[in-house]
Amino acid sequence: MATTGEFLRDYGVEIRGNGQRRWPDEVKALIVAETLKPGATVNAVAARYGLRANHLSEWRGRARDGRLVLSAVEYDSLCFAPVVMSDGGGAHMPAASGEAVTPEAKLCASIEIAIGQVTVRLGEETRAGRIAEIVRAIGALA
C-alpha cells in the first residue's frame, strides 16, 4: 500500500524537504470538485488529502472567483443551455438589466454567460479555449 506522500507524488504534488506541498492547479481543481459532490464535506475531503480545511476552502474561493478552473464532469446525456446571438443590427435585444438595447447603442464585442444570479462577462480578447474552459466549469456546477 502506498504512503500518502507516494500517492500525492503520483498526482504531481511536489513535496519539499520541510513537508510543504506544491499542488498543481489540475489537482487542486479535482479536489475542489470532490467537495461539490452531494453529501461531501470540506472537512472530509481535506482529511482524505492531508489538507487543512481552511486551505481547501481557499481553493474553493479561487474556483468561485474564476482563478481556478474546474474540470468538466463527464455526463452520459447531453445538457444544453440557451444562447442568444446578435450581429448588432436589426431587432432590439433585451439586456441583462432588463432594459432594451437598440441598434444605435454602442456595441462592444463581449460574451456574457448568465447562470442563476451569477453573470460572467468576458472581453473580446478572451481566447476561445478559455471560454470553453469556463463553460465546462460552469456546466459542471449546474
PDB file of C-alpha atoms in Angstrom:
ATOM      1  CA  MET A   1       0.000   0.000   0.000  1.00  0.00           C
ATOM      2  CA  ALA A   2       1.315   3.427  -0.971  1.00  0.00           C
ATOM      3  CA  THR A   3       2.069   6.070   1.622  1.00  0.00           C
ATOM      4  CA  THR A   4       0.265   9.408   1.456  1.00  0.00           C
ATOM      5  CA  GLY A   5       3.417  11.028   0.079  1.00  0.00           C
ATOM      6  CA  GLU A   6       3.775   8.436  -2.686  1.00  0.00           C
ATOM      7  CA  PHE A   7       0.091   8.767  -3.514  1.00  0.00           C
ATOM      8  CA  LEU A   8       0.353  12.557  -3.780  1.00  0.00           C
ATOM      9  CA  ARG A   9       3.573  12.420  -5.833  1.00  0.00           C
ATOM     10  CA  ASP A  10       1.778  10.155  -8.323  1.00  0.00           C
ATOM     11  CA  TYR A  11      -0.646  13.055  -8.873  1.00  0.00           C
ATOM     12  CA  GLY A  12       2.164  15.557  -9.453  1.00  0.00           C
ATOM     13  CA  VAL A  13       2.245  17.105  -5.981  1.00  0.00           C
ATOM     14  CA  GLU A  14       5.729  18.372  -5.147  1.00  0.00           C
ATOM     15  CA  ILE A  15       6.632  17.603  -1.528  1.00  0.00           C
ATOM     16  CA  ARG A  16       9.582  19.604  -0.225  1.00  0.00           C
ATOM     17  CA  GLY A  17      12.036  18.503   2.438  1.00  0.00           C
ATOM     18  CA  ASN A  18      10.336  20.628   5.089  1.00  0.00           C
ATOM     19  CA  GLY A  19       6.963  18.966   4.360  1.00  0.00           C
ATOM     20  CA  GLN A  20       5.469  21.832   2.355  1.00  0.00           C
ATOM     21  CA  ARG A  21       3.499  20.763  -0.683  1.00  0.00           C
ATOM     22  CA  ARG A  22       3.095  22.442  -4.049  1.00  0.00           C
ATOM     23  CA  TRP A  23      -0.195  21.383  -5.619  1.00  0.00           C
ATOM     24  CA  PRO A  24      -0.669  21.644  -9.407  1.00  0.00           C
ATOM     25  CA  ASP A  25      -3.810  23.560 -10.383  1.00  0.00           C
ATOM     26  CA  GLU A  26      -5.243  20.446 -12.053  1.00  0.00           C
ATOM     27  CA  VAL A  27      -5.021  18.523  -8.766  1.00  0.00           C
ATOM     28  CA  LYS A  28      -6.494  21.442  -6.808  1.00  0.00           C
ATOM     29  CA  ALA A  29      -9.401  21.532  -9.246  1.00  0.00           C
ATOM     30  CA  LEU A  30     -10.051  17.800  -8.854  1.00  0.00           C
ATOM     31  CA  ILE A  31     -10.040  18.096  -5.062  1.00  0.00           C
ATOM     32  CA  VAL A  32     -12.358  21.130  -5.134  1.00  0.00           C
ATOM     33  CA  ALA A  33     -14.697  19.241  -7.475  1.00  0.00           C
ATOM     34  CA  GLU A  34     -14.913  16.444  -4.881  1.00  0.00           C
ATOM     35  CA  THR A  35     -16.254  18.935  -2.336  1.00  0.00           C
ATOM     36  CA  LEU A  36     -19.107  19.811  -4.705  1.00  0.00           C
ATOM     37  CA  LYS A  37     -20.487  16.275  -4.865  1.00  0.00           C
ATOM     38  CA  PRO A  38     -23.731  15.648  -2.947  1.00  0.00           C
ATOM     39  CA  GLY A  39     -23.035  14.705   0.656  1.00  0.00           C
ATOM     40  CA  ALA A  40     -19.352  15.679   0.553  1.00  0.00           C
ATOM     41  CA  THR A  41     -17.936  18.000   3.183  1.00  0.00           C
ATOM     42  CA  VAL A  42     -14.867  20.201   3.007  1.00  0.00           C
ATOM     43  CA  ASN A  43     -13.544  18.662   6.231  1.00  0.00           C
ATOM     44  CA  ALA A  44     -13.842  15.072   4.960  1.00  0.00           C
ATOM     45  CA  VAL A  45     -12.247  15.823   1.594  1.00  0.00           C
ATOM     46  CA  ALA A  46      -9.452  17.843   3.219  1.00  0.00           C
ATOM     47  CA  ALA A  47      -8.702  14.986   5.629  1.00  0.00           C
ATOM     48  CA  ARG A  48      -8.541  12.489   2.735  1.00  0.00           C
ATOM     49  CA  TYR A  49      -5.725  14.532   1.133  1.00  0.00           C
ATOM     50  CA  GLY A  50      -3.967  15.619   4.311  1.00  0.00           C
ATOM     51  CA  LEU A  51      -5.039  19.248   3.865  1.00  0.00           C
ATOM     52  CA  ARG A  52      -6.320  21.790   6.319  1.00  0.00           C
ATOM     53  CA  ALA A  53      -9.982  22.539   5.693  1.00  0.00           C
ATOM     54  CA  ASN A  54      -9.334  26.296   5.504  1.00  0.00           C
ATOM     55  CA  HIS A  55      -6.721  25.699   2.794  1.00  0.00           C
ATOM     56  CA  LEU A  56      -9.262  23.743   0.729  1.00  0.00           C
ATOM     57  CA  SER A  57     -11.843  26.464   1.367  1.00  0.00           C
ATOM     58  CA  GLU A  58      -9.382  28.986  -0.096  1.00  0.00           C
ATOM     59  CA  TRP A  59      -9.144  26.869  -3.265  1.00  0.00           C
ATOM     60  CA  ARG A  60     -12.954  26.759  -3.433  1.00  0.00           C
ATOM     61  CA  GLY A  61     -12.966  30.568  -3.246  1.00  0.00           C
ATOM     62  CA  ARG A  62     -10.477  30.741  -6.116  1.00  0.00           C
ATOM     63  CA  ALA A  63     -12.756  28.487  -8.163  1.00  0.00           C
ATOM     64  CA  ARG A  64     -15.744  30.727  -7.385  1.00  0.00           C
ATOM     65  CA  ASP A  65     -13.736  33.783  -8.476  1.00  0.00           C
ATOM     66  CA  GLY A  66     -12.662  32.072 -11.710  1.00  0.00           C
ATOM     67  CA  ARG A  67      -8.999  31.880 -10.703  1.00  0.00           C
ATOM     68  CA  LEU A  68      -9.106  28.069 -10.591  1.00  0.00           C
ATOM     69  CA  VAL A  69     -10.907  26.305 -13.433  1.00  0.00           C
ATOM     70  CA  LEU A  70     -12.589  23.052 -12.539  1.00  0.00           C
ATOM     71  CA  SER A  71     -12.568  20.149 -14.945  1.00  0.00           C
ATOM     72  CA  ALA A  72     -15.737  19.330 -16.813  1.00  0.00           C
ATOM     73  CA  VAL A  73     -17.713  16.431 -15.426  1.00  0.00           C
ATOM     74  CA  GLU A  74     -18.413  13.679 -17.919  1.00  0.00           C
ATOM     75  CA  TYR A  75     -22.149  13.201 -18.398  1.00  0.00           C
ATOM     76  CA  ASP A  76     -23.965  10.298 -20.015  1.00  0.00           C
ATOM     77  CA  SER A  77     -26.505  12.637 -21.566  1.00  0.00           C
ATOM     78  CA  LEU A  78     -26.241  15.984 -23.287  1.00  0.00           C
ATOM     79  CA  CYS A  79     -27.081  19.187 -21.491  1.00  0.00           C
ATOM     80  CA  PHE A  80     -27.973  22.333 -23.432  1.00  0.00           C
ATOM     81  CA  ALA A  81     -28.061  25.970 -22.398  1.00  0.00           C
ATOM     82  CA  PRO A  82     -29.920  28.732 -24.222  1.00  0.00           C
ATOM     83  CA  VAL A  83     -27.725  31.019 -26.287  1.00  0.00           C
ATOM     84  CA  VAL A  84     -28.769  34.357 -27.756  1.00  0.00           C
ATOM     85  CA  MET A  85     -26.599  35.748 -30.530  1.00  0.00           C
ATOM     86  CA  SER A  86     -26.772  39.069 -32.286  1.00  0.00           C
ATOM     87  CA  ASP A  87     -24.837  40.561 -35.172  1.00  0.00           C
ATOM     88  CA  GLY A  88     -25.580  44.004 -33.771  1.00  0.00           C
ATOM     89  CA  GLY A  89     -28.164  45.009 -36.345  1.00  0.00           C
ATOM     90  CA  GLY A  90     -31.878  44.515 -36.625  1.00  0.00           C
ATOM     91  CA  ALA A  91     -34.093  43.616 -33.700  1.00  0.00           C
ATOM     92  CA  HIS A  92     -33.882  45.038 -30.216  1.00  0.00           C
ATOM     93  CA  MET A  93     -32.422  42.554 -27.763  1.00  0.00           C
ATOM     94  CA  PRO A  94     -33.122  42.583 -24.012  1.00  0.00           C
ATOM     95  CA  ALA A  95     -30.067  43.415 -21.948  1.00  0.00           C
ATOM     96  CA  ALA A  96     -29.150  41.628 -18.726  1.00  0.00           C
ATOM     97  CA  SER A  97     -30.569  44.549 -16.753  1.00  0.00           C
ATOM     98  CA  GLY A  98     -33.946  44.178 -18.467  1.00  0.00           C
ATOM     99  CA  GLU A  99     -33.518  47.364 -20.493  1.00  0.00           C
ATOM    100  CA  ALA A 100     -33.837  47.198 -24.269  1.00  0.00           C
ATOM    101  CA  VAL A 101     -30.678  47.578 -26.321  1.00  0.00           C
ATOM    102  CA  THR A 102     -31.239  49.484 -29.520  1.00  0.00           C
ATOM    103  CA  PRO A 103     -29.219  49.006 -32.708  1.00  0.00           C
ATOM    104  CA  GLU A 104     -27.874  52.525 -32.214  1.00  0.00           C
ATOM    105  CA  ALA A 105     -26.428  51.627 -28.816  1.00  0.00           C
ATOM    106  CA  LYS A 106     -22.663  51.312 -28.671  1.00  0.00           C
ATOM    107  CA  LEU A 107     -21.722  47.706 -29.308  1.00  0.00           C
ATOM    108  CA  CYS A 108     -18.838  46.048 -27.589  1.00  0.00           C
ATOM    109  CA  ALA A 109     -17.559  42.642 -28.513  1.00  0.00           C
ATOM    110  CA  SER A 110     -18.047  40.663 -25.340  1.00  0.00           C
ATOM    111  CA  ILE A 111     -19.549  37.423 -24.138  1.00  0.00           C
ATOM    112  CA  GLU A 112     -21.895  37.238 -21.199  1.00  0.00           C
ATOM    113  CA  ILE A 113     -22.648  33.913 -19.520  1.00  0.00           C
ATOM    114  CA  ALA A 114     -25.526  34.043 -17.025  1.00  0.00           C
ATOM    115  CA  ILE A 115     -26.499  31.173 -14.753  1.00  0.00           C
ATOM    116  CA  GLY A 116     -28.962  31.982 -11.989  1.00  0.00           C
ATOM    117  CA  GLN A 117     -27.780  35.112 -10.220  1.00  0.00           C
ATOM    118  CA  VAL A 118     -24.199  34.761 -11.449  1.00  0.00           C
ATOM    119  CA  THR A 119     -23.066  36.522 -14.632  1.00  0.00           C
ATOM    120  CA  VAL A 120     -19.615  36.093 -16.158  1.00  0.00           C
ATOM    121  CA  ARG A 121     -18.571  38.799 -18.641  1.00  0.00           C
ATOM    122  CA  LEU A 122     -15.624  38.152 -20.935  1.00  0.00           C
ATOM    123  CA  GLY A 123     -13.939  40.731 -23.127  1.00  0.00           C
ATOM    124  CA  GLU A 124     -13.240  40.477 -26.826  1.00  0.00           C
ATOM    125  CA  GLU A 125      -9.637  39.459 -26.160  1.00  0.00           C
ATOM    126  CA  THR A 126     -10.711  36.240 -24.383  1.00  0.00           C
ATOM    127  CA  ARG A 127      -9.354  33.191 -26.199  1.00  0.00           C
ATOM    128  CA  ALA A 128     -11.825  30.564 -27.441  1.00  0.00           C
ATOM    129  CA  GLY A 129     -10.062  27.885 -25.393  1.00  0.00           C
ATOM    130  CA  ARG A 130     -10.506  29.917 -22.204  1.00  0.00           C
ATOM    131  CA  ILE A 131     -14.202  30.437 -22.977  1.00  0.00           C
ATOM    132  CA  ALA A 132     -14.597  26.681 -23.450  1.00  0.00           C
ATOM    133  CA  GLU A 133     -12.872  26.016 -20.081  1.00  0.00           C
ATOM    134  CA  ILE A 134     -15.208  28.440 -18.311  1.00  0.00           C
ATOM    135  CA  VAL A 135     -18.308  26.967 -19.940  1.00  0.00           C
ATOM    136  CA  ARG A 136     -17.219  23.434 -18.975  1.00  0.00           C
ATOM    137  CA  ALA A 137     -16.528  24.523 -15.403  1.00  0.00           C
ATOM    138  CA  ILE A 138     -19.887  26.249 -15.073  1.00  0.00           C
ATOM    139  CA  GLY A 139     -21.612  23.262 -16.638  1.00  0.00           C
ATOM    140  CA  ALA A 140     -20.050  21.006 -14.019  1.00  0.00           C
ATOM    141  CA  LEU A 141     -21.537  23.135 -11.248  1.00  0.00           C
ATOM    142  CA  ALA A 142     -25.018  23.494 -12.760  1.00  0.00           C
TER     143      ALA A 142
END
